[in-house]
Amino acid sequence: MRFMTTPDNAADTPAEAADDTAPAATGVAAQDWDTASADPQYRAAVVDLLGALAYGELAAFERLAEDAKLAPTLSDKAELAKMASAEFHHFEQLRDRLAAIGAEPTQAMEPFVAALDGFHKQTAPSDWLEGLVKAYVGDSIASDFYREVAARLDSDTRGLVLAVLDDTGHAGFAIEKVRAAIDADPRVGGRLALWARRLMGEALSQSQRVVADRDALSTMLVGGVADGFDLAEVGRMFSRITEAHTKRMAALGLAA
Amino acid sequence: MRFMTTPDNAADTPAEAADDTAPAATGVAAQDWDTASADPQYRAAVVDLLGALAYGELAAFERLAEDAKLAPTLSDKAELAKMASAEFHHFEQLRDRLAAIGAEPTQAMEPFVAALDGFHKQTAPSDWLEGLVKAYVGDSIASDFYREVAARLDSDTRGLVLAVLDDTGHAGFAIEKVRAAIDADPRVGGRLALWARRLMGEALSQSQRVVADRDALSTMLVGGVADGFDLAEVGRMFSRITEAHTKRMAALGLAA
């Protein structure tokens, strides 16, 4: 996964976060894994987070490989296969990290299989352009979310999470292809705008499902563990993510 | 792709090939690309060969990623995704080589799309075990074929072809899983043996289609260019490949 840093997103520089809505990078964010993981609840939350991210990458691999079949040309196919392969290498890093901290990777991923498979099942693209918009929108939202969370993580976990969110090239490729399609036939824009809205709705509903199910993870998100968010902060996080989505859709020529 | 060197296969050591059926490694096999490619017909044959191999890797990537969906466990899924990713990296090497010798990769692959897609369409596995047998059988046959051909290539092209045939781990993984399934239920063996026979038949029929269509490639194979095979040698090559297939099926617990 990858993405544009959104304007409100200070995750890359947590220590310098200066504006009054951003939490100061103290506590866990100033610790390394060895220190932070002494708290069993923090440890469980990180295993959940890495498990969710790992399965997300594996599912993204499958989705991109599947979408490669819809590619109109051999070089488009190769481009999607390349992204899929990059996601797989991210998966490997996360799986290895889970093993290194003594967690069983499969077990860590299992709790997130239903939600992620559910998301992909509900949002199977019916053509090449829908697939591109999905790759772009889905990864952008996921990436925004993980960057927000990353600022609350210990330095070791944060480094890994930010590394696997690195650009795998989806953005530029998707934007270029989608814009060209809208230029060629403006009606395409209306259809894809509806599609993007459906994707956002489905992503939010699956996220709620995960948060409701996973105690350690949601406790970290809504406060109670280390530098977790409070509820108001979670609300602000969701509006930042939604706002960033709206801006991206506008940049793509789609009304969100 | 990958594979076991078959007993009769001296492709790894063409210069030392001593038995009387194997051609001596003279002519093109003793030349590098710069020298050998001066012959436009040889050059066209190599572009064909690399194009076929490149699209074969891209199709293998797609097939393995697709089969990963049938995986019974998350770790089986990850294992197939890993193989798919390895095939993709082989594809990249071949595509880059085509570009380096001044051929347009997409154009070089196009002539082989119909045959390879046809093969995969005719042999879509209906379950996880059929997918594993297909990965194993398909890659073994392809690998045997390319190793035979490699001995007739200039040293630079030969090095690349042998490198991308390197083991991506299919063999050990497939053998172990298929054997365990047959042990658990011997009737599975009968069904998979029929399946393997169908795969071999389909592979042969698609190969004939390619050979009939591609003049430069088939001229290289049946002689006329450099150290090409003569027709009797092609016959012997096909029996060596069939024999190796039979042995592999027996090793897998399947009557071929």
Short mmCIF file of C-alpha atoms in Angstrom, two decimals:
data_model
loop_
_atom_site.label_atom_id
_atom_site.label_comp_id
_atom_site.label_asym_id
_atom_site.label_seq_id
_atom_site.Cartn_x
_atom_site.Cartn_y
_atom_site.Cartn_z
CA MET A 1 0.00 0.00 0.00
CA ARG A 2 1.00 3.58 -0.32
CA PHE A 3 0.04 7.10 -0.24
CA MET A 4 -0.10 10.78 -0.41
CA THR A 5 0.27 12.36 2.96
CA THR A 6 -2.92 14.27 3.61
CA PRO A 7 -2.59 17.91 4.73
CA ASP A 8 -3.73 17.21 8.30
CA ASN A 9 -1.61 14.15 8.60
CA ALA A 10 1.40 14.66 10.83
CA ALA A 11 2.20 10.97 11.13
CA ASP A 12 5.51 11.29 9.33
CA THR A 13 6.83 13.72 11.88
CA PRO A 14 5.10 12.76 15.12
CA ALA A 15 7.78 14.28 17.32
CA GLU A 16 7.34 17.70 15.72
CA ALA A 17 3.53 17.63 15.65
CA ALA A 18 2.77 21.14 16.73
CA ASP A 19 -0.84 21.97 15.94
CA ASP A 20 -3.26 21.67 18.83
CA THR A 21 -5.37 18.78 17.46
CA ALA A 22 -2.40 16.44 17.08
CA PRO A 23 -1.34 14.52 20.16
CA ALA A 24 2.24 15.00 21.32
CA ALA A 25 4.57 12.12 20.56
CA THR A 26 5.33 11.07 24.05
CA GLY A 27 4.83 7.80 25.91
CA VAL A 28 4.73 4.78 23.59
CA ALA A 29 5.66 6.79 20.50
CA ALA A 30 8.94 7.68 22.20
CA GLN A 31 9.66 4.06 23.15
CA ASP A 32 11.04 1.15 21.17
CA TRP A 33 9.30 -2.23 20.89
CA ASP A 34 11.21 -3.88 23.74
CA THR A 35 10.07 -1.24 26.21
CA ALA A 36 6.53 -0.74 24.87
CA SER A 37 5.73 -4.44 24.56
CA ALA A 38 6.16 -4.97 28.30
CA ASP A 39 2.50 -3.88 28.46
CA PRO A 40 0.56 -7.00 27.39
CA GLN A 41 -2.40 -4.98 26.17
CA TYR A 42 -0.20 -2.84 23.94
CA ARG A 43 1.48 -5.98 22.66
CA ALA A 44 -1.90 -7.57 21.80
CA ALA A 45 -2.99 -4.39 20.00
CA VAL A 46 0.16 -4.39 17.86
CA VAL A 47 -0.23 -8.08 16.98
CA ASP A 48 -3.80 -7.26 15.89
CA LEU A 49 -2.62 -4.29 13.87
CA LEU A 50 0.16 -6.21 12.11
CA GLY A 51 -2.19 -9.16 11.52
CA ALA A 52 -4.79 -6.89 9.93
CA LEU A 53 -2.18 -5.17 7.81
CA ALA A 54 -0.59 -8.50 6.75
CA TYR A 55 -3.87 -10.00 5.64
CA GLY A 56 -4.74 -6.71 3.97
CA GLU A 57 -1.57 -7.00 1.87
CA LEU A 58 -2.24 -10.64 1.00
CA ALA A 59 -5.83 -9.77 0.01
CA ALA A 60 -4.54 -6.80 -1.98
CA PHE A 61 -2.15 -9.14 -3.78
CA GLU A 62 -5.05 -11.39 -4.74
CA ARG A 63 -7.27 -8.52 -5.75
CA LEU A 64 -4.64 -6.90 -7.98
CA ALA A 65 -3.73 -10.23 -9.56
CA GLU A 66 -7.43 -10.78 -10.23
CA ASP A 67 -7.84 -7.28 -11.68
CA ALA A 68 -4.85 -7.92 -13.93
CA LYS A 69 -7.15 -10.23 -15.86
CA LEU A 70 -9.35 -7.25 -16.77
CA ALA A 71 -6.40 -5.29 -18.16
CA PRO A 72 -7.01 -4.09 -21.72
CA THR A 73 -3.37 -4.50 -22.79
CA LEU A 74 -0.42 -6.70 -21.94
CA SER A 75 1.52 -3.79 -20.50
CA ASP A 76 -1.41 -2.80 -18.25
CA LYS A 77 -1.53 -6.42 -17.12
CA ALA A 78 2.18 -6.37 -16.34
CA GLU A 79 1.75 -3.10 -14.42
CA LEU A 80 -0.91 -4.62 -12.15
CA ALA A 81 1.09 -7.80 -11.71
CA LYS A 82 4.00 -5.65 -10.55
CA MET A 83 1.86 -3.92 -7.94
CA ALA A 84 0.52 -7.28 -6.79
CA SER A 85 4.05 -8.55 -6.40
CA ALA A 86 5.00 -5.45 -4.37
CA GLU A 87 2.06 -6.06 -2.02
CA PHE A 88 3.22 -9.62 -1.58
CA HIS A 89 6.67 -8.42 -0.50
CA HIS A 90 5.01 -6.13 2.05
CA PHE A 91 3.06 -9.11 3.30
CA GLU A 92 6.33 -11.01 3.76
CA GLN A 93 7.81 -8.21 5.87
CA LEU A 94 4.76 -8.10 8.14
CA ARG A 95 4.58 -11.87 8.47
CA ASP A 96 8.27 -12.02 9.35
CA ARG A 97 7.83 -9.26 11.92
CA LEU A 98 4.93 -11.11 13.56
CA ALA A 99 7.09 -14.23 13.77
CA ALA A 100 10.01 -12.20 15.14
CA ILE A 101 7.92 -10.86 18.02
CA GLY A 102 6.74 -14.38 18.83
CA ALA A 103 3.25 -14.22 17.33
CA GLU A 104 1.91 -16.93 15.01
CA PRO A 105 1.27 -15.02 11.74
CA THR A 106 -1.70 -17.10 10.59
CA GLN A 107 -3.37 -16.78 13.96
CA ALA A 108 -2.76 -13.03 13.95
CA MET A 109 -4.35 -12.68 10.50
CA GLU A 110 -7.39 -14.94 11.03
CA PRO A 111 -9.55 -12.40 12.90
CA PHE A 112 -9.42 -10.04 9.90
CA VAL A 113 -10.08 -12.51 7.11
CA ALA A 114 -13.88 -12.24 7.24
CA ALA A 115 -13.96 -8.43 7.17
CA LEU A 116 -11.40 -8.07 4.38
CA ASP A 117 -12.83 -10.90 2.29
CA GLY A 118 -16.27 -9.39 2.89
CA PHE A 119 -15.08 -6.02 1.64
CA HIS A 120 -13.57 -7.50 -1.51
CA LYS A 121 -16.62 -9.68 -2.14
CA GLN A 122 -18.99 -6.72 -1.83
CA THR A 123 -16.86 -4.60 -4.10
CA ALA A 124 -15.77 -6.87 -6.95
CA PRO A 125 -15.06 -4.48 -9.84
CA SER A 126 -17.06 -5.18 -12.98
CA ASP A 127 -14.46 -3.71 -15.30
CA TRP A 128 -10.91 -2.46 -15.57
CA LEU A 129 -11.67 1.16 -14.56
CA GLU A 130 -13.65 0.13 -11.49
CA GLY A 131 -10.69 -2.04 -10.53
CA LEU A 132 -8.28 0.89 -10.85
CA VAL A 133 -10.52 3.21 -8.84
CA LYS A 134 -10.83 0.55 -6.18
CA ALA A 135 -7.08 0.00 -5.97
CA TYR A 136 -6.59 3.74 -5.65
CA VAL A 137 -9.41 4.55 -3.23
CA GLY A 138 -9.02 1.45 -1.10
CA ASP A 139 -5.31 1.81 -0.65
CA SER A 140 -5.57 5.54 -0.01
CA ILE A 141 -8.07 5.09 2.80
CA ALA A 142 -6.18 2.19 4.33
CA SER A 143 -2.95 4.10 4.07
CA ASP A 144 -4.42 7.24 5.68
CA PHE A 145 -5.73 5.12 8.52
CA TYR A 146 -2.45 3.31 9.16
CA ARG A 147 -0.48 6.55 9.03
CA GLU A 148 -2.76 8.01 11.68
CA VAL A 149 -2.28 4.95 13.84
CA ALA A 150 1.46 4.81 13.17
CA ALA A 151 1.99 8.05 15.11
CA ARG A 152 0.80 6.23 18.26
CA LEU A 153 3.10 3.23 17.84
CA ASP A 154 6.49 2.44 19.31
CA SER A 155 9.38 3.45 17.04
CA ASP A 156 10.13 -0.07 15.72
CA THR A 157 6.55 -0.92 14.79
CA ARG A 158 6.04 2.57 13.36
CA GLY A 159 9.06 2.18 11.08
CA LEU A 160 7.72 -1.08 9.66
CA VAL A 161 4.17 0.20 9.18
CA LEU A 162 5.37 3.31 7.35
CA ALA A 163 7.71 1.21 5.19
CA VAL A 164 4.97 -1.11 3.94
CA LEU A 165 2.73 1.87 3.19
CA ASP A 166 5.32 3.01 0.69
CA ASP A 167 4.12 3.81 -2.78
CA THR A 168 3.82 0.72 -4.95
CA GLY A 169 2.90 2.90 -7.90
CA HIS A 170 -0.90 2.56 -7.78
CA ALA A 171 -1.59 6.26 -7.51
CA GLY A 172 0.10 7.63 -10.59
CA PHE A 173 -0.92 4.72 -12.76
CA ALA A 174 -4.58 4.74 -11.69
CA ILE A 175 -4.95 8.52 -11.89
CA GLU A 176 -3.53 8.67 -15.39
CA LYS A 177 -5.72 5.85 -16.74
CA VAL A 178 -8.93 7.04 -15.08
CA ARG A 179 -8.47 10.65 -16.22
CA ALA A 180 -7.87 9.53 -19.79
CA ALA A 181 -11.06 7.44 -19.70
CA ILE A 182 -13.13 10.36 -18.38
CA ASP A 183 -11.67 12.68 -21.01
CA ALA A 184 -12.64 10.19 -23.70
CA ASP A 185 -16.18 9.77 -22.34
CA PRO A 186 -17.34 12.13 -19.58
CA ARG A 187 -20.27 9.87 -18.63
CA VAL A 188 -17.70 7.43 -17.24
CA GLY A 189 -17.04 9.98 -14.49
CA GLY A 190 -20.58 9.74 -13.11
CA ARG A 191 -20.50 5.97 -12.95
CA LEU A 192 -17.08 5.90 -11.27
CA ALA A 193 -18.09 8.58 -8.74
CA LEU A 194 -20.99 6.36 -7.60
CA TRP A 195 -18.61 3.41 -7.46
CA ALA A 196 -16.11 5.35 -5.27
CA ARG A 197 -18.92 6.29 -2.88
CA ARG A 198 -19.95 2.65 -2.59
CA LEU A 199 -16.35 1.67 -1.86
CA MET A 200 -16.11 4.25 0.93
CA GLY A 201 -19.38 3.07 2.48
CA GLU A 202 -18.35 -0.57 2.40
CA ALA A 203 -14.91 0.23 3.85
CA LEU A 204 -16.48 2.10 6.77
CA SER A 205 -18.97 -0.66 7.49
CA GLN A 206 -16.26 -3.35 7.51
CA SER A 207 -14.02 -1.20 9.73
CA GLN A 208 -16.81 -0.88 12.28
CA ARG A 209 -17.16 -4.65 12.28
CA VAL A 210 -13.45 -5.07 13.02
CA VAL A 211 -13.40 -2.42 15.73
CA ALA A 212 -16.44 -3.99 17.40
CA ASP A 213 -14.76 -7.43 17.41
CA ARG A 214 -11.22 -6.66 18.45
CA ASP A 215 -10.92 -5.40 21.98
CA ALA A 216 -7.20 -4.75 22.20
CA LEU A 217 -7.13 -2.92 18.88
CA SER A 218 -10.14 -0.73 19.59
CA THR A 219 -8.95 0.01 23.10
CA MET A 220 -5.73 1.33 21.58
CA LEU A 221 -7.75 3.40 19.11
CA VAL A 222 -10.17 4.95 21.59
CA GLY A 223 -7.69 5.43 24.40
CA GLY A 224 -6.94 3.40 27.46
CA VAL A 225 -3.67 2.02 26.16
CA ALA A 226 -0.63 4.19 26.06
CA ASP A 227 -1.23 7.16 23.77
CA GLY A 228 -4.50 5.91 22.34
CA PHE A 229 -6.96 8.34 20.82
CA ASP A 230 -9.88 9.53 22.82
CA LEU A 231 -13.30 9.22 21.21
CA ALA A 232 -13.34 12.80 19.98
CA GLU A 233 -9.96 12.21 18.39
CA VAL A 234 -11.31 9.12 16.61
CA GLY A 235 -14.11 11.28 15.22
CA ARG A 236 -11.57 13.82 13.98
CA MET A 237 -9.49 11.04 12.46
CA PHE A 238 -12.48 9.77 10.47
CA SER A 239 -13.24 13.25 9.20
CA ARG A 240 -9.63 13.77 8.15
CA ILE A 241 -9.74 10.47 6.23
CA THR A 242 -13.07 11.30 4.59
CA GLU A 243 -11.84 14.77 3.67
CA ALA A 244 -8.69 13.38 2.10
CA HIS A 245 -10.84 10.93 0.14
CA THR A 246 -13.03 13.78 -1.15
CA LYS A 247 -9.96 15.72 -2.27
CA ARG A 248 -8.52 12.70 -4.05
CA MET A 249 -11.79 12.06 -5.87
CA ALA A 250 -11.93 15.69 -7.01
CA ALA A 251 -8.33 15.44 -8.25
CA LEU A 252 -9.39 12.38 -10.21
CA GLY A 253 -12.27 14.29 -11.82
CA LEU A 254 -14.91 12.52 -9.73
CA ALA A 255 -17.41 14.20 -7.43
CA ALA A 256 -17.17 12.23 -4.16
CA MET B 1 9.45 -21.87 -13.56
CA ARG B 2 11.80 -24.47 -12.33
CA PHE B 3 12.86 -27.98 -12.32
CA MET B 4 14.47 -31.23 -11.77
CA THR B 5 16.91 -32.07 -14.48
CA THR B 6 15.62 -35.19 -16.13
CA PRO B 7 18.04 -38.09 -16.52
CA ASP B 8 18.44 -37.66 -20.28
CA ASN B 9 18.66 -33.94 -20.09
CA ALA B 10 22.14 -32.67 -20.66
CA ALA B 11 21.10 -29.07 -21.17
CA ASP B 12 22.98 -27.85 -18.12
CA THR B 13 26.27 -29.01 -19.52
CA PRO B 14 25.90 -28.65 -23.27
CA ALA B 15 29.61 -28.41 -23.89
CA GLU B 16 30.24 -31.75 -22.21
CA ALA B 17 27.29 -33.55 -23.83
CA ALA B 18 28.94 -36.84 -24.67
CA ASP B 19 26.25 -39.38 -25.49
CA ASP B 20 25.58 -39.95 -29.16
CA THR B 21 22.00 -38.64 -29.28
CA ALA B 22 22.91 -35.19 -27.91
CA PRO B 23 24.21 -32.67 -30.44
CA ALA B 24 27.64 -31.24 -29.77
CA ALA B 25 27.69 -27.69 -28.44
CA THR B 26 29.26 -26.00 -31.35
CA GLY B 27 28.14 -23.17 -33.63
CA VAL B 28 25.58 -20.90 -31.98
CA ALA B 29 25.91 -22.56 -28.58
CA ALA B 30 29.57 -21.54 -28.54
CA GLN B 31 28.77 -17.95 -29.52
CA ASP B 32 27.53 -14.99 -27.51
CA TRP B 33 24.47 -12.95 -28.44
CA ASP B 34 26.36 -10.25 -30.36
CA THR B 35 27.84 -12.79 -32.72
CA ALA B 36 24.84 -15.09 -33.02
CA SER B 37 22.28 -12.33 -33.53
CA ALA B 38 23.96 -11.22 -36.73
CA ASP B 39 21.80 -13.92 -38.36
CA PRO B 40 18.36 -12.27 -38.63
CA GLN B 41 16.55 -15.61 -38.59
CA TYR B 42 18.29 -16.66 -35.38
CA ARG B 43 17.47 -13.28 -33.88
CA ALA B 44 13.77 -13.66 -34.77
CA ALA B 45 13.71 -17.14 -33.27
CA VAL B 46 15.17 -15.88 -29.97
CA VAL B 47 12.70 -12.98 -29.81
CA ASP B 48 9.93 -15.56 -30.30
CA LEU B 49 11.36 -17.79 -27.62
CA LEU B 50 11.78 -14.99 -25.08
CA GLY B 51 8.32 -13.66 -25.93
CA ALA B 52 6.75 -17.07 -25.36
CA LEU B 53 8.65 -17.55 -22.13
CA ALA B 54 7.76 -14.03 -20.90
CA TYR B 55 4.07 -14.45 -21.53
CA GLY B 56 4.29 -17.92 -20.01
CA GLU B 57 5.62 -16.38 -16.80
CA LEU B 58 2.97 -13.68 -16.76
CA ALA B 59 0.25 -16.28 -17.33
CA ALA B 60 1.81 -18.47 -14.62
CA PHE B 61 1.70 -15.51 -12.26
CA GLU B 62 -2.01 -15.07 -12.94
CA ARG B 63 -2.76 -18.77 -12.66
CA LEU B 64 -0.93 -19.14 -9.34
CA ALA B 65 -2.55 -16.02 -7.92
CA GLU B 66 -5.91 -17.41 -9.01
CA ASP B 67 -5.16 -20.82 -7.48
CA ALA B 68 -4.16 -19.10 -4.23
CA LYS B 69 -7.89 -18.43 -3.79
CA LEU B 70 -8.50 -22.19 -3.58
CA ALA B 71 -5.90 -22.62 -0.81
CA PRO B 72 -7.34 -24.38 2.24
CA THR B 73 -5.24 -22.38 4.73
CA LEU B 74 -3.69 -18.94 4.98
CA SER B 75 -0.19 -20.36 4.89
CA ASP B 76 -0.96 -22.37 1.73
CA LYS B 77 -2.32 -19.16 0.25
CA ALA B 78 0.87 -17.31 1.17
CA GLU B 79 2.96 -20.11 -0.35
CA LEU B 80 1.19 -19.80 -3.70
CA ALA B 81 1.34 -16.02 -3.61
CA LYS B 82 5.11 -16.36 -3.11
CA MET B 83 5.45 -18.58 -6.18
CA ALA B 84 3.31 -16.16 -8.19
CA SER B 85 5.55 -13.31 -7.17
CA ALA B 86 8.66 -15.30 -8.18
CA GLU B 87 7.14 -15.91 -11.63
CA PHE B 88 6.50 -12.21 -11.94
CA HIS B 89 10.16 -11.44 -11.28
CA HIS B 90 11.12 -13.92 -13.98
CA PHE B 91 8.75 -12.13 -16.31
CA GLU B 92 10.50 -8.85 -15.52
CA GLN B 93 13.90 -10.30 -16.43
CA LEU B 94 12.62 -11.61 -19.75
CA ARG B 95 10.80 -8.38 -20.60
CA ASP B 96 13.91 -6.36 -19.78
CA ARG B 97 16.02 -8.66 -21.93
CA LEU B 98 13.65 -8.27 -24.87
CA ALA B 99 13.86 -4.50 -24.50
CA ALA B 100 17.66 -4.67 -24.21
CA ILE B 101 17.99 -6.50 -27.53
CA GLY B 102 15.73 -3.93 -29.18
CA ALA B 103 12.50 -5.94 -29.34
CA GLU B 104 9.16 -4.52 -28.19
CA PRO B 105 8.19 -6.88 -25.31
CA THR B 106 4.42 -6.65 -25.84
CA GLN B 107 4.79 -7.34 -29.53
CA ALA B 108 7.07 -10.30 -28.82
CA MET B 109 4.53 -11.80 -26.39
CA GLU B 110 1.37 -11.23 -28.46
CA PRO B 111 1.78 -14.26 -30.77
CA PHE B 112 1.71 -16.60 -27.77
CA VAL B 113 -1.22 -15.12 -25.87
CA ALA B 114 -3.90 -17.18 -27.60
CA ALA B 115 -2.15 -20.53 -27.11
CA LEU B 116 -1.24 -19.94 -23.46
CA ASP B 117 -4.60 -18.44 -22.56
CA GLY B 118 -6.23 -21.34 -24.42
CA PHE B 119 -4.23 -23.83 -22.38
CA HIS B 120 -5.19 -22.20 -19.09
CA LYS B 121 -8.82 -21.86 -20.13
CA GLN B 122 -9.06 -25.53 -21.09
CA THR B 123 -7.39 -26.60 -17.88
CA ALA B 124 -8.91 -24.45 -15.13
CA PRO B 125 -8.47 -26.52 -11.95
CA SER B 126 -11.69 -27.28 -10.09
CA ASP B 127 -10.02 -27.58 -6.71
CA TRP B 128 -6.83 -26.96 -4.77
CA LEU B 129 -5.21 -30.34 -5.57
CA GLU B 130 -5.87 -30.03 -9.29
CA GLY B 131 -4.26 -26.59 -9.12
CA LEU B 132 -1.15 -28.01 -7.44
CA VAL B 133 -0.85 -30.87 -9.93
CA LYS B 134 -1.23 -28.39 -12.76
CA ALA B 135 1.46 -26.07 -11.38
CA TYR B 136 3.78 -29.04 -10.99
CA VAL B 137 3.08 -30.80 -14.29
CA GLY B 138 2.79 -27.66 -16.37
CA ASP B 139 5.99 -26.14 -15.12
CA SER B 140 7.88 -29.41 -15.36
CA ILE B 141 6.98 -29.90 -18.99
CA ALA B 142 7.67 -26.27 -19.87
CA SER B 143 10.95 -26.42 -18.01
CA ASP B 144 12.06 -29.64 -19.73
CA PHE B 145 11.26 -28.10 -23.08
CA TYR B 146 13.14 -24.86 -22.42
CA ARG B 147 16.15 -26.74 -21.07
CA GLU B 148 16.29 -28.79 -24.26
CA VAL B 149 16.10 -25.63 -26.33
CA ALA B 150 18.59 -23.77 -24.12
CA ALA B 151 21.40 -26.08 -25.23
CA ARG B 152 20.96 -24.72 -28.76
CA LEU B 153 21.10 -21.06 -27.77
CA ASP B 154 23.92 -18.55 -27.69
CA SER B 155 25.60 -18.30 -24.28
CA ASP B 156 23.89 -15.03 -23.19
CA THR B 157 20.36 -16.15 -24.03
CA ARG B 158 21.04 -19.59 -22.57
CA GLY B 159 22.15 -18.07 -19.26
CA LEU B 160 18.95 -16.06 -18.97
CA VAL B 161 16.65 -18.95 -19.95
CA LEU B 162 18.28 -21.28 -17.42
CA ALA B 163 18.11 -18.59 -14.72
CA VAL B 164 14.36 -18.06 -15.07
CA LEU B 165 13.78 -21.81 -15.02
CA ASP B 166 15.22 -21.85 -11.53
CA ASP B 167 13.18 -23.54 -8.86
CA THR B 168 10.51 -21.27 -7.41
CA GLY B 169 9.59 -23.97 -4.93
CA HIS B 170 6.60 -25.51 -6.73
CA ALA B 171 7.97 -29.01 -6.85
CA GLY B 172 8.58 -29.76 -3.21
CA PHE B 173 5.46 -27.99 -2.05
CA ALA B 174 3.15 -29.65 -4.62
CA ILE B 175 4.61 -33.13 -4.15
CA GLU B 176 4.23 -33.01 -0.38
CA LYS B 177 0.62 -31.78 -0.46
CA VAL B 178 -0.52 -34.17 -3.22
CA ARG B 179 1.10 -37.20 -1.57
CA ALA B 180 -0.54 -36.39 1.74
CA ALA B 181 -3.95 -36.10 0.03
CA ILE B 182 -3.51 -39.48 -1.71
CA ASP B 183 -2.42 -41.10 1.55
CA ALA B 184 -5.53 -39.75 3.24
CA ASP B 185 -7.82 -40.93 0.43
CA PRO B 186 -6.32 -43.21 -2.26
CA ARG B 187 -9.25 -42.55 -4.65
CA VAL B 188 -7.90 -39.04 -5.07
CA GLY B 189 -4.95 -40.58 -6.94
CA GLY B 190 -7.15 -41.92 -9.74
CA ARG B 191 -8.85 -38.61 -10.29
CA LEU B 192 -5.57 -36.66 -10.32
CA ALA B 193 -3.93 -39.16 -12.69
CA LEU B 194 -6.70 -38.52 -15.23
CA TRP B 195 -6.26 -34.80 -14.67
CA ALA B 196 -2.50 -34.99 -15.31
CA ARG B 197 -3.14 -36.89 -18.52
CA ARG B 198 -5.55 -34.20 -19.67
CA LEU B 199 -2.97 -31.51 -18.89
CA MET B 200 -0.33 -33.29 -20.97
CA GLY B 201 -2.71 -33.68 -23.90
CA GLU B 202 -3.73 -30.04 -23.81
CA ALA B 203 -0.10 -28.88 -23.52
CA LEU B 204 0.88 -30.91 -26.59
CA SER B 205 -2.03 -29.64 -28.63
CA GLN B 206 -1.27 -26.00 -27.79
CA SER B 207 2.44 -26.50 -28.55
CA GLN B 208 1.58 -27.83 -31.99
CA ARG B 209 -0.51 -24.73 -32.58
CA VAL B 210 2.42 -22.49 -31.68
CA VAL B 211 4.93 -24.43 -33.76
CA ALA B 212 2.60 -24.34 -36.77
CA ASP B 213 2.19 -20.56 -36.46
CA ARG B 214 5.70 -19.38 -35.76
CA ASP B 215 8.08 -19.90 -38.62
CA ALA B 216 11.30 -18.62 -37.09
CA LEU B 217 10.79 -20.58 -33.88
CA SER B 218 9.90 -23.85 -35.56
CA THR B 219 12.68 -23.49 -38.09
CA MET B 220 15.09 -23.23 -35.19
CA LEU B 221 13.53 -26.30 -33.59
CA VAL B 222 13.50 -28.52 -36.67
CA GLY B 223 16.85 -27.39 -38.02
CA GLY B 224 17.77 -24.91 -40.66
CA VAL B 225 19.00 -22.28 -38.26
CA ALA B 226 22.30 -22.67 -36.55
CA ASP B 227 22.35 -25.83 -34.43
CA GLY B 228 18.61 -26.50 -34.72
CA PHE B 229 17.27 -29.99 -34.17
CA ASP B 230 16.48 -32.18 -37.10
CA LEU B 231 13.03 -33.78 -37.23
CA ALA B 232 14.20 -37.07 -35.71
CA GLU B 233 15.78 -35.11 -32.87
CA VAL B 234 12.48 -33.28 -32.25
CA GLY B 235 10.79 -36.68 -31.98
CA ARG B 236 13.40 -37.80 -29.46
CA MET B 237 12.99 -34.58 -27.52
CA PHE B 238 9.26 -35.15 -27.21
CA SER B 239 9.80 -38.71 -26.00
CA ARG B 240 12.33 -37.54 -23.41
CA ILE B 241 9.82 -34.96 -22.15
CA THR B 242 6.97 -37.51 -22.05
CA GLU B 243 9.19 -40.02 -20.29
CA ALA B 244 10.25 -37.48 -17.67
CA HIS B 245 6.56 -36.62 -17.15
CA THR B 246 5.72 -40.32 -16.61
CA LYS B 247 8.50 -40.64 -14.05
CA ARG B 248 7.37 -37.55 -12.19
CA MET B 249 3.78 -38.79 -12.07
CA ALA B 250 4.94 -42.13 -10.69
CA ALA B 251 7.01 -40.33 -8.05
CA LEU B 252 3.88 -38.43 -7.13
CA GLY B 253 1.92 -41.66 -6.71
CA LEU B 254 -0.03 -41.16 -9.94
CA ALA B 255 -0.11 -43.55 -12.88
CA ALA B 256 0.52 -41.35 -15.93
#
